[in-house]
Coordinates of C-alpha atoms and ligand atoms in Angstrom, one line a residue:
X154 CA 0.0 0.0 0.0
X155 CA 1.2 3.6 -1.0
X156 CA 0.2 6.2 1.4
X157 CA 0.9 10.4 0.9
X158 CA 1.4 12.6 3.7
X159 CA 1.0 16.4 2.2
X160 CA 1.1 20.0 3.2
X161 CA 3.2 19.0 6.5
X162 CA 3.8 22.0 8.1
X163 CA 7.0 20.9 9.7
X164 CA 8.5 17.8 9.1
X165 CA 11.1 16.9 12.1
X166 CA 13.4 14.7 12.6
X167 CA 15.4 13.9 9.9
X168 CA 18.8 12.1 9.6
X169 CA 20.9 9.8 6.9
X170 CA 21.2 6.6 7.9
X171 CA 24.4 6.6 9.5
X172 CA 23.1 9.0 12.3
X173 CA 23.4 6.6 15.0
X174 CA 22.8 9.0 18.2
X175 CA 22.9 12.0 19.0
X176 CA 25.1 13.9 22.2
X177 CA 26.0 17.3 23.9
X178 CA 25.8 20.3 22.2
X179 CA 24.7 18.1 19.2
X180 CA 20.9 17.5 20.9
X181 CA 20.3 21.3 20.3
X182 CA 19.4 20.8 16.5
X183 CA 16.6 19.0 15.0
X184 CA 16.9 18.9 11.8
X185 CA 13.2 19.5 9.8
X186 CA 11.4 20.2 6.2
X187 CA 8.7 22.7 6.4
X188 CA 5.6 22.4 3.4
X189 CA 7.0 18.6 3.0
X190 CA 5.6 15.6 1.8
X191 CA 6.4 11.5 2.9
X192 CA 5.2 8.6 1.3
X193 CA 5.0 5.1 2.8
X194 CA 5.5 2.4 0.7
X195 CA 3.9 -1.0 3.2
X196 CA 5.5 -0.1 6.6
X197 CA 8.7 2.1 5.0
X198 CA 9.5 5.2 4.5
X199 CA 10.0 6.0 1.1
X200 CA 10.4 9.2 0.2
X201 CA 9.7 12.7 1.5
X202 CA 10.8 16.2 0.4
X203 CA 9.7 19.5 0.1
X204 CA 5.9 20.1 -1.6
X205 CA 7.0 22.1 -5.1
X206 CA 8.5 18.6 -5.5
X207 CA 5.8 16.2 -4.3
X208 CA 5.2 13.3 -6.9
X209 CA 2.0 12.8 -8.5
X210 CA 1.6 8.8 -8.6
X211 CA -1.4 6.8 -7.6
X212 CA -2.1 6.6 -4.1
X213 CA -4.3 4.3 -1.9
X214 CA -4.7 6.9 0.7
X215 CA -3.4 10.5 0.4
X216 CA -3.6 12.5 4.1
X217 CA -4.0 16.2 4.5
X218 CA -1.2 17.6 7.2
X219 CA -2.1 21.1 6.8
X220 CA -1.0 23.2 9.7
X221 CA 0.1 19.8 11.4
X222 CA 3.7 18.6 12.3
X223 CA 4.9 15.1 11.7
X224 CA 7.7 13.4 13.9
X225 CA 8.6 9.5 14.8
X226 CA 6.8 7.7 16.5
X227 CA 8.3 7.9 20.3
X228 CA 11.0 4.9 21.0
X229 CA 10.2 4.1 25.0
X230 CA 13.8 2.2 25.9
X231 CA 12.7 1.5 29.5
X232 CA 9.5 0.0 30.8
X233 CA 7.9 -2.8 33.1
X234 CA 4.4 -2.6 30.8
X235 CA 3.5 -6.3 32.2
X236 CA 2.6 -6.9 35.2
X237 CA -0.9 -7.6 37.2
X238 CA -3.1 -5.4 39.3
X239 CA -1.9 -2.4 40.3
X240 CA -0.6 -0.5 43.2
X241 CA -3.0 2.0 44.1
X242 CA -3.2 1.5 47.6
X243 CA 0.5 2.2 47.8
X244 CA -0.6 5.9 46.0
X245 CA -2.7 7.0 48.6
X246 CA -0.3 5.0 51.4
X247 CA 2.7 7.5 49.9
X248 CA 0.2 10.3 49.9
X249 CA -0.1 9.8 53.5
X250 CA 3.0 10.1 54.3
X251 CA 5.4 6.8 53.6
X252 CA 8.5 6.8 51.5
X253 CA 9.3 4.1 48.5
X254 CA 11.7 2.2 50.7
X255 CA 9.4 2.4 53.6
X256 CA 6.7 1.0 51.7
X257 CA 8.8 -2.1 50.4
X258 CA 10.1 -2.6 53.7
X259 CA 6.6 -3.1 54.3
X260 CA 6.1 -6.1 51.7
X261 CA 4.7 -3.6 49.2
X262 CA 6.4 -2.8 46.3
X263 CA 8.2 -4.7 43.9
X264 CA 7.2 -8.1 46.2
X265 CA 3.7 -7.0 46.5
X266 CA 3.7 -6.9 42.5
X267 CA 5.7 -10.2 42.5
X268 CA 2.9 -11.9 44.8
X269 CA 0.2 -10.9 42.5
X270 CA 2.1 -11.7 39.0
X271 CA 2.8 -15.2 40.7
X272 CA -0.8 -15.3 41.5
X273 CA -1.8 -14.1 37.8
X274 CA -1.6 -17.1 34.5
X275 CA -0.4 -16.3 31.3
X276 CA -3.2 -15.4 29.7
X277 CA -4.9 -13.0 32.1
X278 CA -1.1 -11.4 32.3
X279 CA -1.1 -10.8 28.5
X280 CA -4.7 -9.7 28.3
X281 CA -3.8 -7.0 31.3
X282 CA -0.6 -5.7 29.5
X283 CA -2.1 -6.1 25.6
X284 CA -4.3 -3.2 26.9
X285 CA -1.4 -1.0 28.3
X286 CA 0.5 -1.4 25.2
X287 CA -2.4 -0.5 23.0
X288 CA -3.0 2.4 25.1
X289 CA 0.6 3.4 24.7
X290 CA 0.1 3.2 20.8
X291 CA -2.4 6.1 20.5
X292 CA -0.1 7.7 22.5
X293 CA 2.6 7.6 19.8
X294 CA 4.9 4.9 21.1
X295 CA 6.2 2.7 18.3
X296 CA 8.8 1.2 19.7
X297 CA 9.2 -0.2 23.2
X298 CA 11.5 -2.2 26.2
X299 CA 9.8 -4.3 27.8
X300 CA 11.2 -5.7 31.2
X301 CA 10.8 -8.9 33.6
X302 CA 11.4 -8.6 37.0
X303 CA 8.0 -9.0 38.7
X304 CA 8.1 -12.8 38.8
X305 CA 11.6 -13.4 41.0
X306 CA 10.5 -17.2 40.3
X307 CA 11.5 -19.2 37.6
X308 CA 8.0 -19.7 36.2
X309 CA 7.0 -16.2 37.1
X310 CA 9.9 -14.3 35.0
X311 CA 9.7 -16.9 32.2
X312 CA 5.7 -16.6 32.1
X313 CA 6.3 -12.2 31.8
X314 CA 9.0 -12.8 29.0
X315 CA 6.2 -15.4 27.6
X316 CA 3.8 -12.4 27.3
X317 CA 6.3 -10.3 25.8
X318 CA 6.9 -12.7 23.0
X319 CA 3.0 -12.8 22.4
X320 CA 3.0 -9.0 22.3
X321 CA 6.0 -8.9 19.9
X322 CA 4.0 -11.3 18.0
X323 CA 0.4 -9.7 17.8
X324 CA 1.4 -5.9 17.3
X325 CA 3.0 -3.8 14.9
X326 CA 5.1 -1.9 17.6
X327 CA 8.4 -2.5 17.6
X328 CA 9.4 -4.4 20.8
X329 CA 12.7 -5.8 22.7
X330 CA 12.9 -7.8 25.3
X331 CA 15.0 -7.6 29.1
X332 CA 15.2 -10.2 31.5
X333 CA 15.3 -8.4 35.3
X334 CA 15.4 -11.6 37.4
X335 CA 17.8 -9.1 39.8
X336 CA 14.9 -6.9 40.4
X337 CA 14.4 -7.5 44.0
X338 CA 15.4 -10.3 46.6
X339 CA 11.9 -12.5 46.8
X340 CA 10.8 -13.3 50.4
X341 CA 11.6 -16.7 50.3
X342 CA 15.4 -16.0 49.6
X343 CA 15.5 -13.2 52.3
X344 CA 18.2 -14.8 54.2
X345 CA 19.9 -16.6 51.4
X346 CA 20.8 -13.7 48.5
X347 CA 23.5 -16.0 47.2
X348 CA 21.0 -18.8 46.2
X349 CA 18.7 -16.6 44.7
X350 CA 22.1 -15.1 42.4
X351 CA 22.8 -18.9 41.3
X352 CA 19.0 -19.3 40.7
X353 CA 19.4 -16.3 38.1
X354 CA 22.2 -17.6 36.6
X355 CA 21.9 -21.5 36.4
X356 CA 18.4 -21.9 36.2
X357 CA 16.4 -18.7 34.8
X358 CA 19.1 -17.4 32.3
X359 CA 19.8 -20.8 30.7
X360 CA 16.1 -21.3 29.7
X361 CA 15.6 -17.6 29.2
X362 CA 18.3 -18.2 26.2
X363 CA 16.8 -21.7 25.1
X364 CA 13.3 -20.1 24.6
X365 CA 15.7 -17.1 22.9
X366 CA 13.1 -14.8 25.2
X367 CA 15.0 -11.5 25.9
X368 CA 17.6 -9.5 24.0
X369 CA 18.9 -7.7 27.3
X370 CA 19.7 -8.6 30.6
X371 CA 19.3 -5.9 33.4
X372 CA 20.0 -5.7 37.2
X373 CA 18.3 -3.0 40.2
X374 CA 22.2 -2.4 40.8
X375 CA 21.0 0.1 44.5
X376 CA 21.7 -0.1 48.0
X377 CA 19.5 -2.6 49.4
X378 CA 18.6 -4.3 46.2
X379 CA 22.0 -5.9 44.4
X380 CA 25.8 -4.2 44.8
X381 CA 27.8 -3.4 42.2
X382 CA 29.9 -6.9 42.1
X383 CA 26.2 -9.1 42.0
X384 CA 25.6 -6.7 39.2
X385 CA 28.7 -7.5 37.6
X386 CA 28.4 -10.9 37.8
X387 CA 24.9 -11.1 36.4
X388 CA 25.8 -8.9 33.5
X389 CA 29.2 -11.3 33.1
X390 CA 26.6 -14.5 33.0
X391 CA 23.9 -12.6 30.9
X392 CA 26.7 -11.9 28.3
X393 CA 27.8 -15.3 27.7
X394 CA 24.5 -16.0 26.3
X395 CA 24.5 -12.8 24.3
X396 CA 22.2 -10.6 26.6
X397 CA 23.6 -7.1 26.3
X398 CA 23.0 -5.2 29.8
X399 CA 20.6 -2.1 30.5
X400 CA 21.0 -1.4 34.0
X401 CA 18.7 0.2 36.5
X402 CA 21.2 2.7 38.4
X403 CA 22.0 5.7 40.5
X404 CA 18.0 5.7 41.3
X405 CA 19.0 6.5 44.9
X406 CA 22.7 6.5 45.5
X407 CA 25.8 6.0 43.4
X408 CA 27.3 3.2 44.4
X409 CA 30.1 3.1 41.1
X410 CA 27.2 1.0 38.9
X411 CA 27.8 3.4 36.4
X412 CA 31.4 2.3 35.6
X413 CA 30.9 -1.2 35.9
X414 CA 28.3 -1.2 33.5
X415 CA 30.3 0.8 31.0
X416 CA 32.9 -2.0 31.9
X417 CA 30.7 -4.4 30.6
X418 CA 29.2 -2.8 27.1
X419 CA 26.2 -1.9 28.6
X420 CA 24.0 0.1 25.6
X421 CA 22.3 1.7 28.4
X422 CA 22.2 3.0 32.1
X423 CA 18.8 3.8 33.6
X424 CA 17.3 6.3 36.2
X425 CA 20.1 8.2 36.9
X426 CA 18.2 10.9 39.7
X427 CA 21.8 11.3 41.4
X428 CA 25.2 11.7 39.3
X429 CA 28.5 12.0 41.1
X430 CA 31.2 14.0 38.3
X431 CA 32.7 10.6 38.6
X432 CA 29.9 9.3 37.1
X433 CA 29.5 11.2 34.2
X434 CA 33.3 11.6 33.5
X435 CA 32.8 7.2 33.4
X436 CA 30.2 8.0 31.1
X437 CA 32.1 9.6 28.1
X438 CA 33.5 8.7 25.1
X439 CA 31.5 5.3 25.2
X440 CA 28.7 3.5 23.5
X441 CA 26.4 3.7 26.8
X442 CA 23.7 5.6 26.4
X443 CA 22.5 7.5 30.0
X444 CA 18.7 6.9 30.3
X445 CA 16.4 9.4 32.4
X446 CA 13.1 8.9 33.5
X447 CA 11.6 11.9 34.4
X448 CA 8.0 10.9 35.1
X449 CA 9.4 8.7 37.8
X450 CA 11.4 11.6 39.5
X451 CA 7.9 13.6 39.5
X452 CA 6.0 10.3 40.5
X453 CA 8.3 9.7 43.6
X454 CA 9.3 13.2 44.1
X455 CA 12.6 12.4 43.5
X456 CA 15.4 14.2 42.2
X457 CA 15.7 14.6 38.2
X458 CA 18.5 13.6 36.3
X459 CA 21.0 16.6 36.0
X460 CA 20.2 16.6 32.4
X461 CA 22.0 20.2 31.6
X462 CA 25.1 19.4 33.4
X463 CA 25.1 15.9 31.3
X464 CA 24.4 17.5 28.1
X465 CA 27.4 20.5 28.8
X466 CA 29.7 17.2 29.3
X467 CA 28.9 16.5 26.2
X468 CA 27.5 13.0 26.8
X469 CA 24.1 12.0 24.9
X470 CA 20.7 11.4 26.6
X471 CA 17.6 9.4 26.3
X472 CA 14.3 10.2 27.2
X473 CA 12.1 6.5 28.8
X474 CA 8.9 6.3 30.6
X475 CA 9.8 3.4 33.0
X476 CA 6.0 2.8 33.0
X477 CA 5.1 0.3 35.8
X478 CA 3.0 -0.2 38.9
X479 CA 5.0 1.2 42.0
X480 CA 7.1 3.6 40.4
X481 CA 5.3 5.5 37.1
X482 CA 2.5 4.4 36.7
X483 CA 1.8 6.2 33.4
X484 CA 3.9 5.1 30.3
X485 CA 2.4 8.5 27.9
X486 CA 5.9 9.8 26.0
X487 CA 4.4 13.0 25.7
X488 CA 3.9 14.3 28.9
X489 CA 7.7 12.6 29.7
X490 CA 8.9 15.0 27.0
X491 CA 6.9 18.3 28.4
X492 CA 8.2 17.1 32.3
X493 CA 11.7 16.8 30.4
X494 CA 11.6 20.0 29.0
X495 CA 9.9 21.5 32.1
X496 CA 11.7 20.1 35.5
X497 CA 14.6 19.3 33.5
X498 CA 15.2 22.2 31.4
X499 CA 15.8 20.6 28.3
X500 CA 14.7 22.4 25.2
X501 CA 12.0 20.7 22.9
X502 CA 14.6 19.9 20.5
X503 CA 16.9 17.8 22.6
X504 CA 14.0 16.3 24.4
X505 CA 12.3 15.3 20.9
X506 CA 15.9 14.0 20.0
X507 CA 16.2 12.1 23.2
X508 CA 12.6 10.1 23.1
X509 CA 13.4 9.2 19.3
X510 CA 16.7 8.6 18.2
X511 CA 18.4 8.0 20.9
X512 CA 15.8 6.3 22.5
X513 CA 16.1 3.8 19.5
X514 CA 19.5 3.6 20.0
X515 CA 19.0 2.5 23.5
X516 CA 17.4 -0.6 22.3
X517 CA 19.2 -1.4 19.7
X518 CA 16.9 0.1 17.1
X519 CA 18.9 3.2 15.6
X520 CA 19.3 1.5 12.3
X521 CA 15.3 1.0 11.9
X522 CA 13.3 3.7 13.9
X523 CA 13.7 6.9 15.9
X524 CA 13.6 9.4 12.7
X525 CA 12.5 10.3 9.1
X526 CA 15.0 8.5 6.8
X527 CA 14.2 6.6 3.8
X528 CA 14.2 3.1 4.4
X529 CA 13.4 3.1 8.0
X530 CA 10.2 2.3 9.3
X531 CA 7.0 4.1 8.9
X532 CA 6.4 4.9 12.6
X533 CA 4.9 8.5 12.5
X534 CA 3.1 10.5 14.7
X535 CA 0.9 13.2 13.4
X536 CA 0.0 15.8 15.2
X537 CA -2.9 18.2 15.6
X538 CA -3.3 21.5 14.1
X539 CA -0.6 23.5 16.1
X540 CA 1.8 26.7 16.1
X541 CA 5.0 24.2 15.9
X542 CA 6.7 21.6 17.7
X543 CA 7.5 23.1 21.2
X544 CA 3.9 23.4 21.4
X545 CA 3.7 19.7 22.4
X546 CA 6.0 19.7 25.4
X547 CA 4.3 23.5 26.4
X548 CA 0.5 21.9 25.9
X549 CA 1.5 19.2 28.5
X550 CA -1.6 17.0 29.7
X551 CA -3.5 18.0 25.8
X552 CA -3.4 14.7 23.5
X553 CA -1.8 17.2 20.7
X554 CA -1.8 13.7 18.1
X555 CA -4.5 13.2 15.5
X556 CA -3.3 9.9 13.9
X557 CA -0.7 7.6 14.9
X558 CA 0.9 5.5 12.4
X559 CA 3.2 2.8 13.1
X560 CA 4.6 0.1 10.9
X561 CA 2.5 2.0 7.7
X562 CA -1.1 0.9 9.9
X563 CA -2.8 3.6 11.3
X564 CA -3.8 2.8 14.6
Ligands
NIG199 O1 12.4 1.4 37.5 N1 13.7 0.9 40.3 C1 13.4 -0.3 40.1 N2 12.3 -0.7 39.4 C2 11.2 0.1 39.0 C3 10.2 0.2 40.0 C4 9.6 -1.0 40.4 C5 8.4 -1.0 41.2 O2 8.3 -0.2 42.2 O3 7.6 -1.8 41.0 C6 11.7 1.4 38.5 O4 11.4 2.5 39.0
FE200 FE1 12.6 0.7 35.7

């Protein structure tokens, strides 16, 4: 099917192929067309250009962009979209006055999600998390990570990645998978970490790579969760089966998980609420791409990740909702962009650069998705009638999308 986008008022976005990421000072531009054109040939992009030199061939479906700007569809590198129930009694238990680690300490948290996923079967699982994805769609995602971590059992983290796999399978949205075994210590291992470490790595990882169910292997690398050397040593074992880390760090502390991740070739590192200099000096010059999360930081009402001083050091950054129960419970891109460029003072160009292309590149993607480039994939959002693009992180909490295609489908 041939589909023509005309009249795009601004067309942003767009890089050659070889445009892997984008860092420091770099993140400023964002390249664009105005009065463009784009065709889609199936799910590609094809060609695009200015209007005076929009083609006149036959087209199945021709769509009027008048006054509308069009931009990739958002790359999410960081989420925990399937799990069961929810959390809400936690809300209104931090609301009254408990902290995250008070409430874990409790047996809420990740174990109470962990209780309820073990309770939950495969099928009610994907049915709960099909309808979170979907609802992440219309909201311009078209490309996701997808995480274990709320099973901390062997059938419970196989049966998440399980779902996964049916997702991957069922919708156009691009998807990758992470196995997070090391998300928390379950109850039943409280006094014996060490077993539940061997449990990861000589019964969980080996059938995680049989089934070939993830394509990255993370850890919750934070005091009280797992230290830097368990870290290391699950991202050693994950890479002997070819799982490329993406670690959860620096959420609370920085306890040097930074560096050993870089150590190990990790394509990202996650969270990131409190940088030492240390840690950003570890993080330069390398293939590791620093992750925030900004809607947890206003979830939690935690501190954001110094995105400025990161930016001035000329490292790259991308933009993930960590959608999940306990933590962000909302996965919607656009209001992590607007609370990016709002609490974090990043301007609408880097954030749009940060929740597409690099965001792709944080899972592995850069080569298919995150920006208008022929022969990448035709994951578009299009937007409303609006001034121009900053108007989408300054209208925060306005759906500013009319269509959402992803794939070439409009959804
Ligand atoms: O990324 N920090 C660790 N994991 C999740 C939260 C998990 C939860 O509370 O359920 C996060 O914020
Ligand atoms: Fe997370």
């Amino acid at each position: 099917m041939k589909v023509l986008i005309k009249y795009i008022k601004e067309l942003l976005q767009i890089r050659t192929k070889d445009t892997l990421f984008i860092k420091g000072a770099e993140m400023k531009e964002l390249p664009l067309l105005k009065n463009a054109y784009l065709v889609i040939e199936n799910d590609i992009i094809d060609d695009f250009g200015f209007m005076e030199n929009c083609p006149n061939d036959k087209f199945e479906l021709i769509i009027d962009a008048t006054n509308k700007t069009v931009l990739p569809a958002w790359c999410d590198a960081h989420t925990h979209i399937v799990y069961a129930g929810n959390r809400v009694q936690e809300f209104v238990d931090k609301i009254n006055g408990l902290s995250y680690e008070e409430i874990a300490n409790r047996g809420g948290g990740i174990l109470n999600s962990a209780q309820k996923l073990n309770e939950t079967n495969e099928e009610q699982l994907y049915q709960e998390s099909k309808k979170r994805l979907e609802e992440l769609m219309k909201l311009g995602t078209g490309a996701i990570e997808i995480k274990s971590g709320y099973g901390l059992s062997t059938a419970g983290e196989l049966k998440m990645l399980r779902v996964i796999k049916q997702l991957k399978k069922n919708y156009p949205v691009a998807i990758k998978a992470t196995f997070l075994g090391a998300h928390a210590l379950p109850s039943n291992y409280k006094s014996n970490k060490e077993a539940y470490l061997n449990l990861i790595i000589d019964e969980m990882l080996p059938l995680v790579a049989s089934e070939n169910l993830a394509d990255f292997i993370d850890v919750f690398c934070e005091s009280g969760y797992f230290t830097v050397k368990e870290t290391e040593q699950i991202m050693k074992a994950g890479l002997k089966y070819g799982l490329i880390p993406k670690i959860h760090v620096n959420q609370f502390t920085s306890i040097g998980g930074i560096k050993a991740s870089v150590n190990h070739n990790a394509l990202s590192v996650d969270h990131l609420e409190e940088m030492t200099d240390d840690d950003i000096v570890a993080l330069q010059n390398t293939k590791t791409m620093p992750i925030a999360l900004p809607t947890c930081s206003y979830y939690l009402g935690i501190p954001y990740t110094p995105a400025r001083k990161m930016l001035e050091a000329g490292l790259p950054l991308a933009l993930a909702s960590d959608y999940n129960p306990g933590s962000t419970p909302s996965g919607n891109m656009n209001f992590v962009v607007s609370t990016a460029c709002i609490k974090m003072k990043m301007t609408p160009e880097e954030a749009i650069n940060a929740a597409t292309l690099n965001g792709a590149y944080a899972m592995g993607l850069e080569k298919t998705h995150g920006s208008i480039t022929i022969g990448k994939k035709a994951n578009l959002i299009i937007t409303k009638e609006i001034p121009n693009y900053a108007y989408l992180p300054y209208a925060f909490g306005t759906n500013n999308i009319d269509t959402v295609i992803i794939n070439g489908e409009i959804i």
